[in-house]
Tab-separated table of C-alpha atoms in Angstrom:
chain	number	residue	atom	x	y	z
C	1	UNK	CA	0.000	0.000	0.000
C	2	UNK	CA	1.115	3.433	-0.934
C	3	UNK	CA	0.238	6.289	1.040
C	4	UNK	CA	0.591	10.367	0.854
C	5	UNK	CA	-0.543	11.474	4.107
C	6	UNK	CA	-0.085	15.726	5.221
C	7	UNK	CA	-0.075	14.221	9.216
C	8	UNK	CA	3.064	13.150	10.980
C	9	UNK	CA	3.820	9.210	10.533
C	10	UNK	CA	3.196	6.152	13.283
C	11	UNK	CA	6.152	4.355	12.866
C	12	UNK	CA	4.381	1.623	15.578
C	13	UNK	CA	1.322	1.763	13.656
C	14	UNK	CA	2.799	1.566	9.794
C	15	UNK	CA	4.897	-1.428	11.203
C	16	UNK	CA	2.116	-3.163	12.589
C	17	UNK	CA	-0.231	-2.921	9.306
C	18	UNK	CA	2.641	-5.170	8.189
C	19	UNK	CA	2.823	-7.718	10.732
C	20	UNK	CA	1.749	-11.358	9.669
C	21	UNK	CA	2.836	-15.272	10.782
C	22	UNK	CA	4.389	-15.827	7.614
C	23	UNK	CA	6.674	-13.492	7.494
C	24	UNK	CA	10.176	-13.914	8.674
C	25	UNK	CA	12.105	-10.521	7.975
C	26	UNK	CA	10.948	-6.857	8.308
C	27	UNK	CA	12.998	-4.445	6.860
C	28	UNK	CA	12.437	-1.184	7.766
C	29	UNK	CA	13.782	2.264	6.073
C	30	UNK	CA	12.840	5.895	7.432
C	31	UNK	CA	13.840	8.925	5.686
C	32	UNK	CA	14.287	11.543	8.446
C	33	UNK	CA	14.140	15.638	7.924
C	34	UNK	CA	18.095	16.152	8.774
C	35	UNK	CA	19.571	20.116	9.858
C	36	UNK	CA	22.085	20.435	7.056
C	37	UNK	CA	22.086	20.310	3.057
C	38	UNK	CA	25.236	20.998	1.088
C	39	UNK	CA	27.096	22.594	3.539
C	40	UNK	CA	23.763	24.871	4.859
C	41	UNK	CA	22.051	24.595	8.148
C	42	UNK	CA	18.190	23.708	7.196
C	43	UNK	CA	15.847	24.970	9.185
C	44	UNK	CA	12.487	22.855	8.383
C	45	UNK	CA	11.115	21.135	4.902
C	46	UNK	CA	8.605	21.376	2.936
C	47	UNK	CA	7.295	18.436	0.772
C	48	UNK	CA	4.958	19.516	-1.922
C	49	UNK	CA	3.072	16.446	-4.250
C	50	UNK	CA	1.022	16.198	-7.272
C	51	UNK	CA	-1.510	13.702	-5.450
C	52	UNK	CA	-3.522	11.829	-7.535
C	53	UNK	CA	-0.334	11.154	-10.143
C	54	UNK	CA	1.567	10.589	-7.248
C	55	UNK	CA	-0.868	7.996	-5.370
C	56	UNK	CA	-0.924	6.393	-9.618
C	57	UNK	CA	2.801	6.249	-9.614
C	58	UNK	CA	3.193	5.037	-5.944
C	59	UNK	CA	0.878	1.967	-6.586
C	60	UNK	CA	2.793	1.151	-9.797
C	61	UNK	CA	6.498	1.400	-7.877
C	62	UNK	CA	4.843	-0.886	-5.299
C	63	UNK	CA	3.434	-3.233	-8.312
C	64	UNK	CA	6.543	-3.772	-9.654
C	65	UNK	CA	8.363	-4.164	-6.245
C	66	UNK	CA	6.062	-6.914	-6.061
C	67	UNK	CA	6.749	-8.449	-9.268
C	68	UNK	CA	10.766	-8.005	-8.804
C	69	UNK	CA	10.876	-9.541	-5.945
C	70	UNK	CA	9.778	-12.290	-3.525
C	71	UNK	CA	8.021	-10.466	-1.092
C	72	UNK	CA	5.031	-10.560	1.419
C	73	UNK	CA	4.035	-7.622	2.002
C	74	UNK	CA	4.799	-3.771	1.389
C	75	UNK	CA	3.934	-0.411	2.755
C	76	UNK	CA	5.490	2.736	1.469
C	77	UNK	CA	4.209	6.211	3.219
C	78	UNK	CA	5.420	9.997	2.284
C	79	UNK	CA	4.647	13.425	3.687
C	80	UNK	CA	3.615	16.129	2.556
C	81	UNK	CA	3.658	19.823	3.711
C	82	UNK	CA	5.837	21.250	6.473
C	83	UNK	CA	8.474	19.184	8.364
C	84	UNK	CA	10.313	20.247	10.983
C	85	UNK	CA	13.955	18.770	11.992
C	86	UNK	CA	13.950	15.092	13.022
C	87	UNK	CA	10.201	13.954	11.626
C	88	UNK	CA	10.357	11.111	8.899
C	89	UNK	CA	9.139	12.059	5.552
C	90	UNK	CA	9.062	8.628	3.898
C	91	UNK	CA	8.569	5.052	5.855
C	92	UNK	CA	9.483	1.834	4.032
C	93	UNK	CA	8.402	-1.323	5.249
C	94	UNK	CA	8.866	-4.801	3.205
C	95	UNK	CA	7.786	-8.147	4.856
C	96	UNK	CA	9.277	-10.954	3.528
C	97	UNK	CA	10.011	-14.611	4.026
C	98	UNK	CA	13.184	-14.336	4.225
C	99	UNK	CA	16.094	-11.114	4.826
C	100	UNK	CA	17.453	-11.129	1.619
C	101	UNK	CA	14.424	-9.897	-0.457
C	102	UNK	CA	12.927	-7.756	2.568
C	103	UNK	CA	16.436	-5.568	1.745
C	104	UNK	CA	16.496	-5.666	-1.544
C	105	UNK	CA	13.678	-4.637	-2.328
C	106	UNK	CA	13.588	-1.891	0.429
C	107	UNK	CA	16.614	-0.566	-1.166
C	108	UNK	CA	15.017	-0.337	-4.844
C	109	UNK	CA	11.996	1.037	-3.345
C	110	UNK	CA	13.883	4.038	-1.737
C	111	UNK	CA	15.932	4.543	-5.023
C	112	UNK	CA	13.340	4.638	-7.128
C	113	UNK	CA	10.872	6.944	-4.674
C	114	UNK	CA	13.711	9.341	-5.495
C	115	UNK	CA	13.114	9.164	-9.042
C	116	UNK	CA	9.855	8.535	-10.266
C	117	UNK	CA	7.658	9.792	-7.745
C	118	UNK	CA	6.047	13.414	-8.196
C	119	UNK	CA	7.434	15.057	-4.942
C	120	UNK	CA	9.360	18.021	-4.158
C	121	UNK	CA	11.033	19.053	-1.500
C	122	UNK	CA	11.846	22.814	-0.581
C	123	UNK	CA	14.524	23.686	2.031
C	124	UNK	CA	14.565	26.415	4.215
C	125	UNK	CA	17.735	27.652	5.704
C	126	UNK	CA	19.166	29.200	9.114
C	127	UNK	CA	20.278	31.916	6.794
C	128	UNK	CA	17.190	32.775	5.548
C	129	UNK	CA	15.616	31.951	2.210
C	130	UNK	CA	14.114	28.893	0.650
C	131	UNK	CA	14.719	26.585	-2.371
C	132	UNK	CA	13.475	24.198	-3.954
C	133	UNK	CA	15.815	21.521	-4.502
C	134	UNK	CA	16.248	20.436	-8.335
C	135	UNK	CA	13.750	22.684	-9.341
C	136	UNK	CA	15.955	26.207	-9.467
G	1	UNK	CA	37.561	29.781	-28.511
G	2	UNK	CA	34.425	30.469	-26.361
G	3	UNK	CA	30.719	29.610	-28.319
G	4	UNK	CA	28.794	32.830	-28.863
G	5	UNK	CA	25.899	33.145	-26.951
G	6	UNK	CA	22.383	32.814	-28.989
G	7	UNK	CA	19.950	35.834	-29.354
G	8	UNK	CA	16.591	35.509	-31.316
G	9	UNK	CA	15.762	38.303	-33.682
G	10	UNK	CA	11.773	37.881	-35.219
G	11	UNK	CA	11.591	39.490	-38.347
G	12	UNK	CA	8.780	42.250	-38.886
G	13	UNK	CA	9.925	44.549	-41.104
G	14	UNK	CA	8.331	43.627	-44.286
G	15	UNK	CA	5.961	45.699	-45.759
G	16	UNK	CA	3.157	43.196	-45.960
G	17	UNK	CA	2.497	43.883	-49.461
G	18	UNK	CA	0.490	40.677	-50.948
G	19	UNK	CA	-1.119	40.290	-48.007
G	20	UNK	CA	-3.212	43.678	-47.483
G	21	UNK	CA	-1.988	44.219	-44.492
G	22	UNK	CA	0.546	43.812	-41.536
G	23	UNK	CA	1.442	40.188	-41.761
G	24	UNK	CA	3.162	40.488	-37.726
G	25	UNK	CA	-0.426	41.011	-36.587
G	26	UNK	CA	-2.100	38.295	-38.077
G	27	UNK	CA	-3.215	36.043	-35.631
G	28	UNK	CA	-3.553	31.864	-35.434
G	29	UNK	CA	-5.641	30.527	-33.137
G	30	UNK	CA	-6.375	34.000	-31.266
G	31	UNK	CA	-2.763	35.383	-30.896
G	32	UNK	CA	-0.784	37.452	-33.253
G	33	UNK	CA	2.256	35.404	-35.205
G	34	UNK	CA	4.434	37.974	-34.257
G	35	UNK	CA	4.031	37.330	-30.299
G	36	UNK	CA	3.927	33.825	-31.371
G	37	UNK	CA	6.973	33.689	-32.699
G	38	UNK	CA	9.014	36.254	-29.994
G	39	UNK	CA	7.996	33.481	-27.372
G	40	UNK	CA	8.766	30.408	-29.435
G	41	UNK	CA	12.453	32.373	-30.017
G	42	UNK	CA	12.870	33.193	-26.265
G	43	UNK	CA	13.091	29.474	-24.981
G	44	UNK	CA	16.329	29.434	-26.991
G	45	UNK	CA	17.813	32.573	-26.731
G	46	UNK	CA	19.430	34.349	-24.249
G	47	UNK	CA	17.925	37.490	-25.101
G	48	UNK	CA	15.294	37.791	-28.025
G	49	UNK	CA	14.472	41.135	-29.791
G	50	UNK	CA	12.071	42.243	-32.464
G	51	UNK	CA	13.832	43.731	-36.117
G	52	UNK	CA	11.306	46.049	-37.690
G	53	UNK	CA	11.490	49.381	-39.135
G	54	UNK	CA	11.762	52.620	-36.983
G	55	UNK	CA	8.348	53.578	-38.077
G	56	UNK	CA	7.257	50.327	-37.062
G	57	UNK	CA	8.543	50.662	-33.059
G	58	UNK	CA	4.609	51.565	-31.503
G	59	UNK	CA	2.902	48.700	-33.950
G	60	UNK	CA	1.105	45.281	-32.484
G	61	UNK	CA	4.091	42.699	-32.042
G	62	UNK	CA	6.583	45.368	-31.866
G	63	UNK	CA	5.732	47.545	-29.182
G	64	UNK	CA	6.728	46.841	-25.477
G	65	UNK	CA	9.358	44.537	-26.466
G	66	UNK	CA	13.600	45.104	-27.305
G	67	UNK	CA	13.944	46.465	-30.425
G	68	UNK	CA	16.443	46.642	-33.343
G	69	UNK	CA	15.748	49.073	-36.257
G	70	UNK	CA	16.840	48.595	-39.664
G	71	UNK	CA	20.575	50.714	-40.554
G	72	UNK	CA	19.975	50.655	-43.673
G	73	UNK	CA	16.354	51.217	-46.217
G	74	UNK	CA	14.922	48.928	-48.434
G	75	UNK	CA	17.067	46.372	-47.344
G	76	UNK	CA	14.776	43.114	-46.489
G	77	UNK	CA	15.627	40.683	-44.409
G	78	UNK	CA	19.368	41.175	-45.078
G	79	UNK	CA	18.599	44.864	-43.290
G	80	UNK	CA	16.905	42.624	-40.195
G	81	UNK	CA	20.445	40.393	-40.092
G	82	UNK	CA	22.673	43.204	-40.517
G	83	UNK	CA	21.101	45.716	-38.002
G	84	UNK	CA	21.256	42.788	-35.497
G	85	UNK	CA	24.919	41.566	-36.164
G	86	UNK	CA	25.899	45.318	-35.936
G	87	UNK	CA	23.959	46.077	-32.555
G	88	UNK	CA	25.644	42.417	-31.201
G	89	UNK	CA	28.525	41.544	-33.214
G	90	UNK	CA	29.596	38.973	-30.284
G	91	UNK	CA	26.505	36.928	-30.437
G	92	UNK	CA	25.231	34.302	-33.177
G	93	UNK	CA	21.773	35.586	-34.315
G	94	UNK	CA	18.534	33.328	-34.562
G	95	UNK	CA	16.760	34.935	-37.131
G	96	UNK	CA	13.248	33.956	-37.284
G	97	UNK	CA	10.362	35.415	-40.084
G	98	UNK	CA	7.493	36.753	-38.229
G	99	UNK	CA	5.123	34.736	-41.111
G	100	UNK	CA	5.567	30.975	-40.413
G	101	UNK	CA	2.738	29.617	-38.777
G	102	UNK	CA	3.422	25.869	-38.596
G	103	UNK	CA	6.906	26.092	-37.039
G	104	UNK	CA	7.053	24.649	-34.099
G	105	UNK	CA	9.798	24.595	-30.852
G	106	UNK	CA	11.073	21.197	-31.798
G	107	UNK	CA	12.436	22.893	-35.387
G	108	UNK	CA	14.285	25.720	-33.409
G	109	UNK	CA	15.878	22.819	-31.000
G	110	UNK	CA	16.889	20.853	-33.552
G	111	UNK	CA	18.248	23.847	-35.288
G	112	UNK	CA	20.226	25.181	-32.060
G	113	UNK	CA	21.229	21.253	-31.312
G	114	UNK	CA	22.668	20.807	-34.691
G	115	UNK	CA	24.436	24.037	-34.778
G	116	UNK	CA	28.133	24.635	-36.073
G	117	UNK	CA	29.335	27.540	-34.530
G	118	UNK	CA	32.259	27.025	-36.696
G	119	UNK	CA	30.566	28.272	-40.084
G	120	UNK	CA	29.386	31.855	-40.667
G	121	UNK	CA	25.494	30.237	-40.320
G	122	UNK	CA	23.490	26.938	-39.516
G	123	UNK	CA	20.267	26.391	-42.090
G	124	UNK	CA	17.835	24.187	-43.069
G	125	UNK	CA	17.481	22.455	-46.574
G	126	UNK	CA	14.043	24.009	-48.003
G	127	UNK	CA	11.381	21.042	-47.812
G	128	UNK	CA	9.981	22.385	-51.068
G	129	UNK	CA	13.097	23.413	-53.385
G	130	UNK	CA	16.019	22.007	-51.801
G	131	UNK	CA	17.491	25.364	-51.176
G	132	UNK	CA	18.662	26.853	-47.948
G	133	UNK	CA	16.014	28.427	-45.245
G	134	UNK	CA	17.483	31.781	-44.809
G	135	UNK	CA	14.824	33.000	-42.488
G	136	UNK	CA	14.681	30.183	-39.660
G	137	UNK	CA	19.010	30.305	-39.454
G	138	UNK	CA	21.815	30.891	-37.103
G	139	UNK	CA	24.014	33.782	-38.131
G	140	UNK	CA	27.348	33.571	-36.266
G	141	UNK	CA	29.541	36.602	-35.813
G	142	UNK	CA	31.223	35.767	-38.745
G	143	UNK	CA	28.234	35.993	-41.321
G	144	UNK	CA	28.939	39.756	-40.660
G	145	UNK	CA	31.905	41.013	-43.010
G	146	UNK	CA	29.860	38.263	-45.138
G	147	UNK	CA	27.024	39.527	-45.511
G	148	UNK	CA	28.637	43.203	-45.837
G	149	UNK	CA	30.477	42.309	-48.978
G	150	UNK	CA	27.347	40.748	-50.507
G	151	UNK	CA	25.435	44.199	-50.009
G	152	UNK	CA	28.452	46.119	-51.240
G	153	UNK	CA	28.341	44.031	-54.097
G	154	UNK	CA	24.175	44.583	-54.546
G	155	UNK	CA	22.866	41.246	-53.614
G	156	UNK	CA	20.766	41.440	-50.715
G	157	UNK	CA	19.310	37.940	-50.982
G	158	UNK	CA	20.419	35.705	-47.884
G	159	UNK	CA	19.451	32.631	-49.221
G	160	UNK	CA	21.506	33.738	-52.263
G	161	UNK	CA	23.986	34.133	-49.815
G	162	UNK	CA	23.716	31.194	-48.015
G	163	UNK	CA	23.818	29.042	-51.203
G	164	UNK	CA	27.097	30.999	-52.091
G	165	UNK	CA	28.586	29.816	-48.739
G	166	UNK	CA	28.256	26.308	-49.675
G	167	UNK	CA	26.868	25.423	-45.910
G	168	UNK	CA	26.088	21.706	-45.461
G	169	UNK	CA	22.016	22.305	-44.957
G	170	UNK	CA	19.613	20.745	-41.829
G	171	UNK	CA	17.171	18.095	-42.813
G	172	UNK	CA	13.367	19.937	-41.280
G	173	UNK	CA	11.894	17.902	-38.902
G	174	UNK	CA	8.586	18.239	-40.839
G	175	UNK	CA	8.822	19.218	-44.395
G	176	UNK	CA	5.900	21.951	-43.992
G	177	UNK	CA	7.494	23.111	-40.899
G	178	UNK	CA	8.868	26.570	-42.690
G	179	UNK	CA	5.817	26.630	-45.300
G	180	UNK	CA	5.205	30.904	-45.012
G	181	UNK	CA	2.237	32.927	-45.958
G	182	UNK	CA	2.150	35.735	-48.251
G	183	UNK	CA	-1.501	36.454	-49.219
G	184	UNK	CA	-4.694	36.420	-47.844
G	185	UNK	CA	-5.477	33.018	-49.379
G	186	UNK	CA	-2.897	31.224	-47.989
G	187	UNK	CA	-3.940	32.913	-44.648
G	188	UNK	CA	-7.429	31.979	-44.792
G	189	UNK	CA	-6.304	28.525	-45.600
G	190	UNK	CA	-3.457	28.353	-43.022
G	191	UNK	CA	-5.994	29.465	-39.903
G	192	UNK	CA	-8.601	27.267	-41.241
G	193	UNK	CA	-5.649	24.246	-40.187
G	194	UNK	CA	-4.603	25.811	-37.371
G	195	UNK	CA	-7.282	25.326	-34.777
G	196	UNK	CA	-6.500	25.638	-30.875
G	197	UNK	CA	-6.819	23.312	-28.528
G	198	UNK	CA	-8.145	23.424	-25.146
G	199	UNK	CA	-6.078	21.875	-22.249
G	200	UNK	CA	-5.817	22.041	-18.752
G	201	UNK	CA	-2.221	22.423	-16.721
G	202	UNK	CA	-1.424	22.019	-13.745
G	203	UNK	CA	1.361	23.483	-11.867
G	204	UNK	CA	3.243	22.310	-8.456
G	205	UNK	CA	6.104	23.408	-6.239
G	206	UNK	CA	8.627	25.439	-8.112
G	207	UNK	CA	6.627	26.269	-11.206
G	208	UNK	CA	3.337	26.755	-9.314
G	209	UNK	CA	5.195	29.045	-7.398
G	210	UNK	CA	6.551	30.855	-10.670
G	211	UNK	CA	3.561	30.916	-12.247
G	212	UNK	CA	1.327	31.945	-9.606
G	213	UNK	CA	-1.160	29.509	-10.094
G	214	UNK	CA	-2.220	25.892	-9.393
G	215	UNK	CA	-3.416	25.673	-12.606
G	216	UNK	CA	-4.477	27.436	-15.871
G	217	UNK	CA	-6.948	26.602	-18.870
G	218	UNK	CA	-5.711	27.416	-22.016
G	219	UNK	CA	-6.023	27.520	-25.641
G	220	UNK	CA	-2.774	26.566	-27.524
G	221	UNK	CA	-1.534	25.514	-30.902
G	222	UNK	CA	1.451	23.443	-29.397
G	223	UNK	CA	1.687	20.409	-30.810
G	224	UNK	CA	3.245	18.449	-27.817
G	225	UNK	CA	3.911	19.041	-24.313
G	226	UNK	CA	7.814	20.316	-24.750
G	227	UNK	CA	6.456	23.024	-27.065
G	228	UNK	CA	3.536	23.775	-24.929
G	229	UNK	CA	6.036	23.883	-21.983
G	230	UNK	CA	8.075	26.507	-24.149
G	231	UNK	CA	5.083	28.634	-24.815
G	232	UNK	CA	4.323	28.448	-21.023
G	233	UNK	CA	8.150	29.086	-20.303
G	234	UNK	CA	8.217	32.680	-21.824
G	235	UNK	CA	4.602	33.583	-20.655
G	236	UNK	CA	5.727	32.779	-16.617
G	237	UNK	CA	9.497	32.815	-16.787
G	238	UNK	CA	9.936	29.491	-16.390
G	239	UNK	CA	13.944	28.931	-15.932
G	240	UNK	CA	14.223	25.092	-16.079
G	241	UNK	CA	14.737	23.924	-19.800
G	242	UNK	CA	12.602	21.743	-21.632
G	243	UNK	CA	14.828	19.084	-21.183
G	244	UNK	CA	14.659	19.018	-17.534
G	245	UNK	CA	10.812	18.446	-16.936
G	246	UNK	CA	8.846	15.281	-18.011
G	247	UNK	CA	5.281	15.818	-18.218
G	248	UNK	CA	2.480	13.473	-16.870
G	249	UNK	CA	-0.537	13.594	-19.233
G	250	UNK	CA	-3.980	12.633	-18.652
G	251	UNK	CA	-2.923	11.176	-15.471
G	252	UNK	CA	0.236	9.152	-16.700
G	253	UNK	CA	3.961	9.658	-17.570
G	254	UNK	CA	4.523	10.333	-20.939
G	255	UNK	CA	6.953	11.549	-23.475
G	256	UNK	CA	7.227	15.437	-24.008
G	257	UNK	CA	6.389	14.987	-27.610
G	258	UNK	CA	3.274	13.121	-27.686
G	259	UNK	CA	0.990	15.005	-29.385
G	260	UNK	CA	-1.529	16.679	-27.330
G	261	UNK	CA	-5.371	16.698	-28.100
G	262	UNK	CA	-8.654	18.530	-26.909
G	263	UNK	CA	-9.264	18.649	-23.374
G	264	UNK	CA	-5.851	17.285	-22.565
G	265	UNK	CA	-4.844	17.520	-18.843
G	266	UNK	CA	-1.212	18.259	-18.472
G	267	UNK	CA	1.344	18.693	-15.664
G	268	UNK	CA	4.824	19.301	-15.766
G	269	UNK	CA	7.611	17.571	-13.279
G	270	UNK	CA	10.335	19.815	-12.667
G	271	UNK	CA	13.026	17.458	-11.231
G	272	UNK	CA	11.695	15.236	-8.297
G	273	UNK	CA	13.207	15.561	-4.837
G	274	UNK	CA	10.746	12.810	-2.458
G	275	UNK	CA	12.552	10.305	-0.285
């Protein structure tokens, strides 16, 4: 399941969505809001999405996760709007028989969130100003 | 040796003759050609001006935007070229004819993309006669004492003068692309082809921002999203390149030059940043 949510993530609760008797390995990434980009102290994020076409593109990343690799489950969440130091912005969960897979394809699914999905991200700095990153 | 930069000159100056009446004003699909083309020119030049005569300056398509006047009288299009390469002898000139209604961006890209900085101009073959385009061409700086000593000498034809130079010649993208329009016959016939379409965009993070809106409705001629993206470009000052956003249409990825159709819902991904 792919989700965009604008409220801060449950890392208990996403985790637990996953849990089943099955499964032998959870693997677990979190992409956390850090203070510094490039050498320049961030103050707080913003993430920004195009929702629907991002909610279309999240279901096919997690479709072909599936299909890639032998896995039980998966749960992919993002944030949107304002993020302050320290708060995850994307949660990655992948059940799987066995650790192998559950890593593998956590790593592709991170790697590819990067690329495909329609998210942006805006920094704002201790020094004042704003950018968003890519985009300018 | 450093590249020189690319300005866009549109040609106005003609007198219109055949055609009744200014042929910059004319309009396709609601918008005068002469606008039309200033836009399609800035999203490849650095800085894009308008050649017309000085009694031209306060006319539709001239007026409010950078101007060069023609040096010398009664000189055509050669005046156009020669008052630009004079006013900016360190840049290479895009010279553009105000009358060509079917161009479209992806001629001008391939036209800066296959560009030879090392030859006094970069054309395209005619898709009609075989001949060079002298009117859709790079000029570089050095097309200058060139295209002096052909006016000294009384020609003041540049596609005389590009066929002189011998210039290996661009195959057009579409053989129509440069087809012009001279009388009101071949306008008539030209808007009756040209019909607007109606689509939707829909803007996000940096470009919403830019633009100052979430999204617009528009009518367009733009064949595909990149040149759509172009038009938009010099209408909100978009600074990313063509070549830097991928477009999701109708709901899906797809390529920047599928061709768009009515009621087409379009957004444009500036480069993603989740994760």
């Amino acid at each position: 399941m792919f989700l965009l949510s604008s409220e801060a993530l449950d890392p208990a609760a996403l985790r637990q969505r996953l849990q089943r008797p099955d499964a032998g390995a959870l693997t677990v990434f979190e992409g956390w809001v850090r203070n510094h980009h490039q050498g320049l102290a961030v103050l707080s994020l913003e993430y920004e999405a195009a929702p629907e076409l991002c909610q279309s593109e999240g279901d096919r990343l997690l479709a072909d996760a599936r299909a890639q690799f032998d896995i039980l489950d998966v749960l992919v969440a993002h944030r949107t709007g304002h993020l302050a130091i320290g708060d995850i912005a994307v949660w990655i969960g992948v059940a799987s028989g066995h650790r192998d897979t559950a890593f593998a394809a956590c790593r592709f699914l991170i790697d590819e969130i990067k690329v495909r999905l329609p998210i942006w991200k805006k920094e704002h700095y201790a020094r004042g100003g704003a950018t968003w990153i890519g985009a300018e | 040796m450093t590249v020189p930069p690319i300005y866009g000159l549109v040609l106005t100056g003609g007198r219109s003759s055949r055609m009744g009446r200014d042929k910059a004003a004319l309009e396709y699909g609601g918008r005068a050609q002469a606008d039309r083309a200033f836009d399609l020119l800035s999203g490849f030049c650095e800085r894009t001006f308008v050649s017309a005569r000085a009694d031209q300056a306060e006319l539709p398509g001239r007026a409010g935007r950078p101007q060069i006047h023609d040096v010398i009288e009664n000189g055509g299009p050669a005046a156009g070229i020669l008052s630009a390469l004079r006013t900016h002898p360190d840049a290479a000139w895009l010279v553009l004819a105000c009358d060509l209604p079917f161009l479209t961006g992806d001629v001008l890209a391939a036209l800066v993309e296959q560009r030879d900085p090392a030859r006094a101009a970069t054309a395209f073959q005619s898709g009609n006669d075989g001949l060079p385009e002298p009117l859709c061409a790079i000029y570089e700086p050095a097309f200058l004492p060139v295209l002096e000593a052909f006016l000294a000498g009384g020609f003041k034809c540049p596609r005389k003068m590009l066929i002189q130079l011998g210039l290996p010649l661009l195959r057009l993208p579409h053989a129509a692309a440069l087809d012009n329009v001279n009388e009101p016959a071949e306008f008539d016939a030209a808007a009756a082809k040209l019909q607007p379409l109606a689509v939707t965009v829909r803007y996000f993070a940096a470009l919403r921002e830019k633009a100052g809106l979430e999204s617009e409705s528009i009518q367009t001629l733009a064949p595909t999203p990149a040149d759509l993206y172009r038009e938009l470009s010099a209408r909100h000052g978009f600074t990313l390149a063509a070549g830097q956003v991928r477009v999701a249409l109708n709901g899906a990825y797809a390529p920047m030059s599928t061709p768009l159709s009515e009621g087409a819902e379009l957004i444009f991904i500036p480069p993603v940043a989740g994760g």
